[in-house]
Short mmCIF file of C-alpha atoms in Angstrom, two decimals:
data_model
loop_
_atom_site.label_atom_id
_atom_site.label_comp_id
_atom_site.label_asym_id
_atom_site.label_seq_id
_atom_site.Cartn_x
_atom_site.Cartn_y
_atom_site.Cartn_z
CA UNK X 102 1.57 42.91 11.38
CA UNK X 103 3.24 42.40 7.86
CA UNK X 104 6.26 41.52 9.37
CA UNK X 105 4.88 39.20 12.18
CA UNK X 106 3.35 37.05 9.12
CA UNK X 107 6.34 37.16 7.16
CA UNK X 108 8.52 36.05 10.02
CA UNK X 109 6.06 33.17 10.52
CA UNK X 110 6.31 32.46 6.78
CA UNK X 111 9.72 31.72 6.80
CA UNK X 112 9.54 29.79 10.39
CA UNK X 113 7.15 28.07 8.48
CA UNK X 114 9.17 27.34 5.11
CA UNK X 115 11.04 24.30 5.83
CA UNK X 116 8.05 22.11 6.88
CA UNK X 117 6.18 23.31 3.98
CA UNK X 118 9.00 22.36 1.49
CA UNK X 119 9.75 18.99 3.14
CA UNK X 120 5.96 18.28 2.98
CA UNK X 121 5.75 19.20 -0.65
CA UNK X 122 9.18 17.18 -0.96
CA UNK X 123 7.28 14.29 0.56
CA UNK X 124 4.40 14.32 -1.48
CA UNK X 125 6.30 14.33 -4.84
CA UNK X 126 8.39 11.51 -3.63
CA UNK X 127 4.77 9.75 -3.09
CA UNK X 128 3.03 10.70 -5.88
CA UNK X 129 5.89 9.28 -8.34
CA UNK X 130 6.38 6.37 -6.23
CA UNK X 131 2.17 5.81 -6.81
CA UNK X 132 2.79 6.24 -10.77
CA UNK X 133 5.99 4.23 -11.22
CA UNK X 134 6.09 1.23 -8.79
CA UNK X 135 6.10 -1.74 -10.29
CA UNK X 136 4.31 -3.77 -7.68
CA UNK X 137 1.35 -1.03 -7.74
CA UNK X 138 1.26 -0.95 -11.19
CA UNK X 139 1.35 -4.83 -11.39
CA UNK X 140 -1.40 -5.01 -8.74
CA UNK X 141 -3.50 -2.38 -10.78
CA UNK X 142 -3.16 -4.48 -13.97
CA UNK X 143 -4.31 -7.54 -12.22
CA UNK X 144 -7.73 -5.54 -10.90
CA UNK X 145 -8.28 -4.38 -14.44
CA UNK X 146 -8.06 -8.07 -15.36
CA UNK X 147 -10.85 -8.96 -13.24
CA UNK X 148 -12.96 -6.25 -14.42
CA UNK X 149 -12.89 -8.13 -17.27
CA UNK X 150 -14.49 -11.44 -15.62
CA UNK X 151 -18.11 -9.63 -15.67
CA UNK X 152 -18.47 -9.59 -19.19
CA UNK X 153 -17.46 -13.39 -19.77
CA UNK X 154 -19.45 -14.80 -16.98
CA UNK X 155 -22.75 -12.67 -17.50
CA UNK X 156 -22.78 -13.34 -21.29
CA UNK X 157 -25.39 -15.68 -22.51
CA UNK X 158 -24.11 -19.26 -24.06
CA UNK X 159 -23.18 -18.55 -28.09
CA UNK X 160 -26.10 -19.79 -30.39
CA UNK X 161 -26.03 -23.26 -32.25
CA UNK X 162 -26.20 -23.88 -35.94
CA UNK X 163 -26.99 -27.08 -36.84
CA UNK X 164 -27.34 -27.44 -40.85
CA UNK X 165 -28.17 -31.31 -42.67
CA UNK X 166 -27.90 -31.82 -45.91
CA UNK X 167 -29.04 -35.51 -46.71
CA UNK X 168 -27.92 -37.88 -49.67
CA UNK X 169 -30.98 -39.53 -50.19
CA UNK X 170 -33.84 -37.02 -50.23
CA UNK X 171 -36.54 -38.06 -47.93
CA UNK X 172 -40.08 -37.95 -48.98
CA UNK X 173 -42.85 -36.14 -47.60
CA UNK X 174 -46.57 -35.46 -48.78
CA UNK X 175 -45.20 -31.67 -50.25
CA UNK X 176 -42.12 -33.32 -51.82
CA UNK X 177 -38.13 -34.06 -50.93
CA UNK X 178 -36.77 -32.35 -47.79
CA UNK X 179 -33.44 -31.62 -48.99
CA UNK X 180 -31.66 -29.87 -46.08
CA UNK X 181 -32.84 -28.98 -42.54
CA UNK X 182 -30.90 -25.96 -40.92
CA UNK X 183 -31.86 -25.96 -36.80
CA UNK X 184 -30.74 -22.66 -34.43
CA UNK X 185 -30.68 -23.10 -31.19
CA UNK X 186 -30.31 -20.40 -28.02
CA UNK X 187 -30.04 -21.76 -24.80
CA UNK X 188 -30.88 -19.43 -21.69
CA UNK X 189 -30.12 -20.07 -17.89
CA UNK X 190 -31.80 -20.08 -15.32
CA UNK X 191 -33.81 -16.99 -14.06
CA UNK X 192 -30.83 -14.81 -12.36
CA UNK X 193 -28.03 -17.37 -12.90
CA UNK X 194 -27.01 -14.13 -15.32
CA UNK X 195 -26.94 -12.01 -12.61
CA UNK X 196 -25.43 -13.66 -10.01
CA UNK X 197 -22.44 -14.77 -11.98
CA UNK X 198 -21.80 -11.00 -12.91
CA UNK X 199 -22.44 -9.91 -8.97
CA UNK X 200 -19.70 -12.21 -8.09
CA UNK X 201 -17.17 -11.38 -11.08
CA UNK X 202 -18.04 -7.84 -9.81
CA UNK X 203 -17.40 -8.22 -6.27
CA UNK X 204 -14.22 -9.83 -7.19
CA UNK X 205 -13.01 -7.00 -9.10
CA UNK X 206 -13.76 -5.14 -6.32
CA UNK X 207 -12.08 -6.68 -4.34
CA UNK X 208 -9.05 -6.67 -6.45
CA UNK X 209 -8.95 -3.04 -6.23
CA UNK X 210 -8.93 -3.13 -2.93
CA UNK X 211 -5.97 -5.16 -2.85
CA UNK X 212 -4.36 -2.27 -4.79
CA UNK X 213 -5.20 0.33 -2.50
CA UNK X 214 -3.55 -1.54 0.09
CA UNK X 215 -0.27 -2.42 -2.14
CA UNK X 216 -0.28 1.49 -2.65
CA UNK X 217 -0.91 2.33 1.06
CA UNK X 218 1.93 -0.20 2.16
CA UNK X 219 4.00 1.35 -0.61
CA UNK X 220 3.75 4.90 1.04
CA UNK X 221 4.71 3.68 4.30
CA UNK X 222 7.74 2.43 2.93
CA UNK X 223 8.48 5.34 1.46
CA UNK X 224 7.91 7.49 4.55
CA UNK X 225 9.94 5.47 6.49
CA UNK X 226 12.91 5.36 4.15
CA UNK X 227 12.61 9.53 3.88
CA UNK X 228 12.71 9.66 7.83
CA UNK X 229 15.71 7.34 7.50
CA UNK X 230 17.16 10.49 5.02
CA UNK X 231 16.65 12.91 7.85
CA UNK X 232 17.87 11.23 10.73
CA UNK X 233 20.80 10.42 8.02
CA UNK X 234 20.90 14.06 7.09
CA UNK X 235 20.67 15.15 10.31
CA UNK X 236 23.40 13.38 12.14
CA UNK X 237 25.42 14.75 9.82
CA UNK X 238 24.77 18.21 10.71
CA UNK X 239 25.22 17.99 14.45
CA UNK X 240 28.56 16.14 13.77
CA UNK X 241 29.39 19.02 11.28
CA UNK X 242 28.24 21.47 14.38
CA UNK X 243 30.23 19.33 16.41
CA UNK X 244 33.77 19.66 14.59
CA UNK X 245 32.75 23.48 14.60
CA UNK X 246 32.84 23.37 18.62
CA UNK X 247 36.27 20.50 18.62
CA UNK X 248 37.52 23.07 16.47
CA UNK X 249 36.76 25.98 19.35
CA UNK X 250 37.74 23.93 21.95
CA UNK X 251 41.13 23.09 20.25
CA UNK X 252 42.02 27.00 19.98
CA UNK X 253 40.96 27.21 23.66
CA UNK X 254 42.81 24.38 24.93
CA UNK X 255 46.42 25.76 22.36
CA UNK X 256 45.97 29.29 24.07
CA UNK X 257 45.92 28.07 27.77
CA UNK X 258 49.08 25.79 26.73
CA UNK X 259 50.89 28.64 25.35
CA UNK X 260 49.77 30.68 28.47
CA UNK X 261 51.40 27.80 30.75
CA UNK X 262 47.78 26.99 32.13
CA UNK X 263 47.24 23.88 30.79
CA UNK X 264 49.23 20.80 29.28
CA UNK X 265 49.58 19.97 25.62
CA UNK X 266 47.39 16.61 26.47
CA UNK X 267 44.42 18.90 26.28
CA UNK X 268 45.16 19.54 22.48
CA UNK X 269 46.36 16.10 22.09
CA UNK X 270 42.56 14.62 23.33
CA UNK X 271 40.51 17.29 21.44
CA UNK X 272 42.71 16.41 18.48
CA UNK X 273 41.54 12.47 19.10
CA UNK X 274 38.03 13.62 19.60
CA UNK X 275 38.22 15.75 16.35
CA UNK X 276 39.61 12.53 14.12
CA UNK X 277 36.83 10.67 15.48
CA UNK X 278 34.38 13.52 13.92
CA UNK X 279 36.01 13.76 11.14
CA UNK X 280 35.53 9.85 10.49
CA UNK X 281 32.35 9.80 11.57
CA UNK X 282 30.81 12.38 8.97
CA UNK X 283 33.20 11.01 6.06
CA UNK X 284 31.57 7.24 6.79
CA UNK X 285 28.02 8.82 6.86
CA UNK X 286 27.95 10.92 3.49
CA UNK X 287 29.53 7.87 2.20
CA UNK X 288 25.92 6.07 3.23
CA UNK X 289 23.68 8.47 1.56
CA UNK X 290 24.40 7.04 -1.71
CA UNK X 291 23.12 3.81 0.09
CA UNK X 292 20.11 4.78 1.46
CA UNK X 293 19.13 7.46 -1.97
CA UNK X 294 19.57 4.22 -4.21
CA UNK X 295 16.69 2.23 -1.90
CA UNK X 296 14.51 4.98 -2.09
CA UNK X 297 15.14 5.45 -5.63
CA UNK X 298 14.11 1.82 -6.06
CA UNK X 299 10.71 2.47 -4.38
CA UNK X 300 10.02 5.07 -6.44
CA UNK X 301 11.67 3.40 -9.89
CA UNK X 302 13.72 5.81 -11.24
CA UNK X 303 17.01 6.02 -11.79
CA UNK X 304 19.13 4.90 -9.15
CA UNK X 305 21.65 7.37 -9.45
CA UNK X 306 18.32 9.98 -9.48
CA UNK X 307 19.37 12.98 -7.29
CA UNK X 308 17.74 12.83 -3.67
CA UNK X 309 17.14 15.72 -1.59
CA UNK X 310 17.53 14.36 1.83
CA UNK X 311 15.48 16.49 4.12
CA UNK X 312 16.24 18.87 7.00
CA UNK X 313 13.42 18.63 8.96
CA UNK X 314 10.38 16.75 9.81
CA UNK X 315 7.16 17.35 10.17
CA UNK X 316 5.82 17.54 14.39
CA UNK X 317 3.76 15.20 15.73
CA UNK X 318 0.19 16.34 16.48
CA UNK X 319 0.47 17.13 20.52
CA UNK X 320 -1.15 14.28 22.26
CA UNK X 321 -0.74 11.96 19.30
CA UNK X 322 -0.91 8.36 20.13
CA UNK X 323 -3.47 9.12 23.16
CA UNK X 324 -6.71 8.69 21.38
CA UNK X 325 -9.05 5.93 20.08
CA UNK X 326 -7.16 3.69 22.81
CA UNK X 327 -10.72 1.93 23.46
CA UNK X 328 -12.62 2.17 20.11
CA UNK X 329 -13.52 -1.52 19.22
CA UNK X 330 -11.54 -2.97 16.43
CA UNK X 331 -15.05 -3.66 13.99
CA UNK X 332 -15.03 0.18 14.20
CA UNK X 333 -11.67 1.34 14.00
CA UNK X 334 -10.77 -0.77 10.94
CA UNK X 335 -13.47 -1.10 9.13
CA UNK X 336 -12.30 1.18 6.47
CA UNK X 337 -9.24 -0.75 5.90
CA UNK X 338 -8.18 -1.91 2.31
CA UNK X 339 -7.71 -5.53 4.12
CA UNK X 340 -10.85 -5.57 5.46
CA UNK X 341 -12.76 -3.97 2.36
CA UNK X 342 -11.23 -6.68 0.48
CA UNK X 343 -12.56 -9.37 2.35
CA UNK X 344 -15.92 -7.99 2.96
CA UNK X 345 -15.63 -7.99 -1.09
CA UNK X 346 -14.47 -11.27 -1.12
CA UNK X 347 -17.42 -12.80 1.10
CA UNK X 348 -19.86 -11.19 -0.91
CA UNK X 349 -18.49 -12.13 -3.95
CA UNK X 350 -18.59 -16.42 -2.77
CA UNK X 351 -22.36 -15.49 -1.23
CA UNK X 352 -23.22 -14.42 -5.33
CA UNK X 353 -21.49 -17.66 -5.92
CA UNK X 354 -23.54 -19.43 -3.86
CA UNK X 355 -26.33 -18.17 -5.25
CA UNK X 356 -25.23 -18.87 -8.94
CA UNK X 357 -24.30 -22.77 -7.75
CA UNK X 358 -27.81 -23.33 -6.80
CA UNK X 359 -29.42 -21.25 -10.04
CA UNK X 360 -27.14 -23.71 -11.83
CA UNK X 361 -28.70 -27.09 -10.94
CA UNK X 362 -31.98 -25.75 -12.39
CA UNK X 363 -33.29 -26.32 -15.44
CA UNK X 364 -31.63 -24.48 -18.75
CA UNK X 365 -34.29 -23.74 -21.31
CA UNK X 366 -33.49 -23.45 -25.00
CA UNK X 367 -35.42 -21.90 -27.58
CA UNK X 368 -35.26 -22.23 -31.48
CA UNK X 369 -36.35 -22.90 -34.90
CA UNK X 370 -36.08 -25.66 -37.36
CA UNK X 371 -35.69 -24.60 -41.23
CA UNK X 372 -36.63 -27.25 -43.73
CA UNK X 373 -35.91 -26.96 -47.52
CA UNK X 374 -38.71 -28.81 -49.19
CA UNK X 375 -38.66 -29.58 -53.15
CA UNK X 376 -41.87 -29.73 -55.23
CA UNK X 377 -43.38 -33.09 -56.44
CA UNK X 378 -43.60 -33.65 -60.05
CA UNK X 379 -45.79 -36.77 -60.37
CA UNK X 380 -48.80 -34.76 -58.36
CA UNK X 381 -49.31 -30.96 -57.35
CA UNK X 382 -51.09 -30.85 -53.50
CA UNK X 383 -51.66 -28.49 -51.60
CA UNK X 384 -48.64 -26.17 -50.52
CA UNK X 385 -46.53 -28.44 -52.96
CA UNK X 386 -42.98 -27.89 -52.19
CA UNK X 387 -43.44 -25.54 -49.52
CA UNK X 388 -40.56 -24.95 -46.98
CA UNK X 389 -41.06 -26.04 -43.25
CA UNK X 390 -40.59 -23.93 -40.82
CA UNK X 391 -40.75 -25.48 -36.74
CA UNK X 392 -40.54 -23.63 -33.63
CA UNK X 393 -38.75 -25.89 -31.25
CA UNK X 394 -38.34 -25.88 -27.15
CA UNK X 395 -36.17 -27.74 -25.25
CA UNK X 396 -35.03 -28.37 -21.30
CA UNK X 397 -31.83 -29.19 -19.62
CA UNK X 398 -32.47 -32.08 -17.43
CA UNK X 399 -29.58 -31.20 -13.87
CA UNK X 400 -30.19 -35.20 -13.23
CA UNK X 401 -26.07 -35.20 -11.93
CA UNK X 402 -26.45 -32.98 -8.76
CA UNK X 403 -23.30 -33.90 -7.49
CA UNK X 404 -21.49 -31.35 -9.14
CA UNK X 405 -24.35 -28.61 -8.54
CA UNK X 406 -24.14 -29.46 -4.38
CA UNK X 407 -20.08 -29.33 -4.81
CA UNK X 408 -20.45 -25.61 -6.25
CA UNK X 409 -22.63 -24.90 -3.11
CA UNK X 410 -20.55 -26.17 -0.83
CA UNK X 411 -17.58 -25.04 -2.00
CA UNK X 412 -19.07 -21.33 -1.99
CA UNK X 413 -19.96 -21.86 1.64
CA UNK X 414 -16.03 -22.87 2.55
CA UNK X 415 -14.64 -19.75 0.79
CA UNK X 416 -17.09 -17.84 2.26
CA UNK X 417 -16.25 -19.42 5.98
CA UNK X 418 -12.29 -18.71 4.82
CA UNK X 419 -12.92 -14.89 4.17
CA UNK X 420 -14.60 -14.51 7.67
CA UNK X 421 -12.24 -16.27 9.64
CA UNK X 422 -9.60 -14.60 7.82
CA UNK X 423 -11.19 -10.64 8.28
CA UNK X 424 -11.07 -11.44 12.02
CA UNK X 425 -6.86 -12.76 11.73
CA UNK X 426 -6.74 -9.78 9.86
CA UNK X 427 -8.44 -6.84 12.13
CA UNK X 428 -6.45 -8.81 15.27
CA UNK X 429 -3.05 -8.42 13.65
CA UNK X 430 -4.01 -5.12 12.73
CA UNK X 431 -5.29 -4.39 15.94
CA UNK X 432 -1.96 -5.32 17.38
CA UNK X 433 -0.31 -3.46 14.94
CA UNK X 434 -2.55 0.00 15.49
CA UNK X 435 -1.22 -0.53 19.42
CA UNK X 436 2.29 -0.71 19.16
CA UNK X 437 1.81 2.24 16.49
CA UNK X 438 0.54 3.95 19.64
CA UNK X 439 2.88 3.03 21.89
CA UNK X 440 5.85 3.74 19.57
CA UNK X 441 4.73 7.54 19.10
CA UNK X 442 4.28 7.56 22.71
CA UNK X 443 7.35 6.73 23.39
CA UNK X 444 9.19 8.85 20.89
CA UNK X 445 7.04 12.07 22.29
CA UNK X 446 8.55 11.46 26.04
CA UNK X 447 12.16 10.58 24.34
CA UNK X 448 11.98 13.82 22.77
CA UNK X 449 10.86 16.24 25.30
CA UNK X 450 13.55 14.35 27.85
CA UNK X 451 16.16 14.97 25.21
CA UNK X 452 15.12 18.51 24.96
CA UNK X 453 15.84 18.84 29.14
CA UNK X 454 18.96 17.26 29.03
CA UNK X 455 19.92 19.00 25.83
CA UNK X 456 19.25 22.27 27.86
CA UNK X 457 20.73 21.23 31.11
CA UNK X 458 23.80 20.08 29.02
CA UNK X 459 24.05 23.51 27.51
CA UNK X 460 23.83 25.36 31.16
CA UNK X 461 26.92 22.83 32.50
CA UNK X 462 29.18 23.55 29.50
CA UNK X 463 28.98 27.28 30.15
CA UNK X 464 29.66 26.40 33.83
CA UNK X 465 32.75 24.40 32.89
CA UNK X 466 33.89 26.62 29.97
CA UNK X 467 34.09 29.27 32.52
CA UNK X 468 35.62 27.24 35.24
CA UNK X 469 38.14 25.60 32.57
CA UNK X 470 38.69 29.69 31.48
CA UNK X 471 40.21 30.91 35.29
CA UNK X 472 41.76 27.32 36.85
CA UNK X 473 43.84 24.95 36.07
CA UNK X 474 41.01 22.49 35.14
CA UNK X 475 42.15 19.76 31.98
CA UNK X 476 39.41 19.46 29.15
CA UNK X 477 38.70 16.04 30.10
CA UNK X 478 35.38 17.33 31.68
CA UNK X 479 34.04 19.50 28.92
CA UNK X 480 34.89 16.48 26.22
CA UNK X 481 33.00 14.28 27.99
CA UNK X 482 29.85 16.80 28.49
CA UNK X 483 30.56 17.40 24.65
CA UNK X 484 30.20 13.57 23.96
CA UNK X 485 26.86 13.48 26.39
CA UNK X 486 25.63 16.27 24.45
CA UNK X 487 25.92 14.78 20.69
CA UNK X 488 24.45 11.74 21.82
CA UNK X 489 21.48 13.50 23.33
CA UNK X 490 21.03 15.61 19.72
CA UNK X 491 21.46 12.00 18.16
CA UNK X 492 19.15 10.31 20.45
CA UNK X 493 16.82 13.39 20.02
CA UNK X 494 17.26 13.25 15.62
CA UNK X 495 16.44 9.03 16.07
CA UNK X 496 13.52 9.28 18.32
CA UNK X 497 11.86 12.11 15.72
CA UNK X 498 12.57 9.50 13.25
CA UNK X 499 11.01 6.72 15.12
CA UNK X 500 7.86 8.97 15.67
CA UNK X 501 7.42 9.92 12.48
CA UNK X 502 7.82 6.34 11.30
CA UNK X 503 5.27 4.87 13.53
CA UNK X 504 2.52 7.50 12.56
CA UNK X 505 2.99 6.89 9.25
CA UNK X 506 2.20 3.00 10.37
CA UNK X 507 -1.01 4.27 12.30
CA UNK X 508 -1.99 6.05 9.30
CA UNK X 509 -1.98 3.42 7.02
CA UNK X 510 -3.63 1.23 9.71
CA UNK X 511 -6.72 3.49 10.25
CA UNK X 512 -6.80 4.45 6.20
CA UNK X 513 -5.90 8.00 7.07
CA UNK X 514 -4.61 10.62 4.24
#
């Protein structure tokens, strides 16, 4: 039993180190991008909006001093020192912070989904690395068989059962190979310095381009074909922003029409009073102190019904724009579908031709073996067979790609 887990283990090992692989590569890419770090900074911006808007007005200090002393029946008034603390409208507080909040909120959303798109990149640029990696290999694997064939073909010449042209066209075939692996190691470089750039590091970072990729899920792509799009997105960073957004213009709204009411201000006058020398009254020279109340008077509404109005337009914007948005996502989610689809039957028709290309090269290896057969034949089944693997390597690629896409679409981890 030890061993059947331990064999499993290992069958096990690459996927497990490409995953880990993976999620390194995303984690740095969430702690160093610059365009999720920029879009963080701008939601911690707006956090700070709350505290300005939901602040009440700063106090007045009015203080008089006056050159001629004015007389009053307990002697000069020398100075008069008036404070003054206007308040807003019950909830006018309140709904200014609800919409600075909501904002914010919003804002963060609008990180998440820099983040999301971020990862999707990156996933897509990392199956690029395979299929890159990949095709390499099978070429590599393919020289390896040229290289058989060649030995093959040179024995049956120097047996007098076949021509030299044999050798001459595996030799072509083997040039072409040789080309086509030294062109695509040159392109790793290429394709390491673009991820390297999503993940800002060093561009000459070291990459480890991966062997394998994860398996689609069997039947991947089938479901939630007829789940309503309200549903199926609603969880969206696009849509959480604008559901954010409208809430934040409805506490607008409400803080436009708290804003043509009434402001009432509350206070106290402070006079300095000097005592009278030619007579001593009552309370002679006693300061005065006045409690004072006072009323904004909204006569201009004009501006007040602008602020309403032009709450109810933004608000009208963020709703027509959540439904452009869940449509194109919508769309989007579909051909997500339809791409893994696609790549799923690619792959298991590359896997029968793969295996009936395999059964007719042992058929013509042993026909090429006792006649007088050339090696045209078995080339060309050779050539079929690379471009199946390649075919194969691209459509494993393409999958993976578009379920990272549906992913991000339906806000899965």
């Amino acid at each position: 039993m030890k061993k059947i887990i331990r064999i499993i283990s290992i069958a096990l090992l690459p996927f497990m180190v490409n995953a880990q692989a993976l999620d390194d590569y995303l984690q740095i890419a969430a702690e160093n991008n610059p365009e999720v770090k920029a879009s963080y900074a701008r939601f911690e911006a707006a956090m700070q909006k709350a505290p300005q808007v939901s602040s009440l007005p700063d106090p007045t200090l009015t203080m008089s001093a006056f050159g001629k002393m004015i007389e009053t029946r307990l002697g000069r008034q020398e100075a008069k020192f008036s404070l003054m603390q206007m308040f807003p409208w019950f909830g006018t507080l309140k709904a200014r912070e609800d919409a600075a909040t909501s904002m914010a909120e919003a804002g963060f959303q609008q990180y998440l989904d820099t983040r999301e798109e971020l990862f999707v990149k990156v996933k897509t640029v990392y199956a690029e690395m395979y299929e890159l990696q990949a095709t390499i290999r099978i070429q590599e694997e393919n020289m390896e068989v040229l290289n058989t064939f060649r030995e093959l073909a040179l024995s049956r010449f120097r047996n007098g059962k076949a021509a030299m042209v044999d050798v001459v066209r595996v030799d072509m075939k083997r040039n072409d190979a040789g080309t086509e692996i030294t062109l695509l190691k040159d392109k790793r470089a290429s394709v390491a310095y673009r991820f390297n750039a999503l993940l800002n590091v060093a561009y000459d970072s070291e990459v480890v381009f991966p062997e394998t990729l994860p398996a689609l899920p069997e039947g991947e792509g089938m479901e939630q074909g007829n789940i309503e799009g309200d549903s199926l997105f609603a969880a969206h960073p696009k849509m959480q922003q604008l559901d954010k957004q409208t809430a934040s213009y409805a506490a607008q709204r409400r803080a436009a029409v708290k804003q043509g009411l009434p402001m009432i201000g509350i206070g106290v006058d402070y006079s300095i009073i000097s005592k009278q020398t030619e007579m001593n009254p009552e309370n002679n020279g006693q300061d005065v102190i006045m409690p004072m109340l006072s009323v904004s008077l909204p006569v201009f509404r004009k501006q007040h019904k602008a602020r309403v109005k032009e709450a109810d337009f933004l608000a009208e914007a963020a709703r027509q724009e959540s439904v452009a948005v869940r449509n194109r996502l919508r769309a989007d989610y579909e051909m997500a579908r339809y791409d893994i689809r696609k790549a799923q039957q690619r792959i298991a028709l590359y896997d029968k031709q793969l295996e009936s290309t395999g059964q007719a090269m042992k058929l013509l290896l042993s026909s090429y073996g006792n006649t007088d057969s050339t090696m045209d034949e078995i080339l060309r089944l050779q050539q079929e067979k690379l471009l199946y693997q390649a075919a194969k390597i691209t459509a494993e690629k393409d999958g993976f790609s578009a379920y990272a896409r549906k992913a991000y679409l339906l806000s899965e981890d």
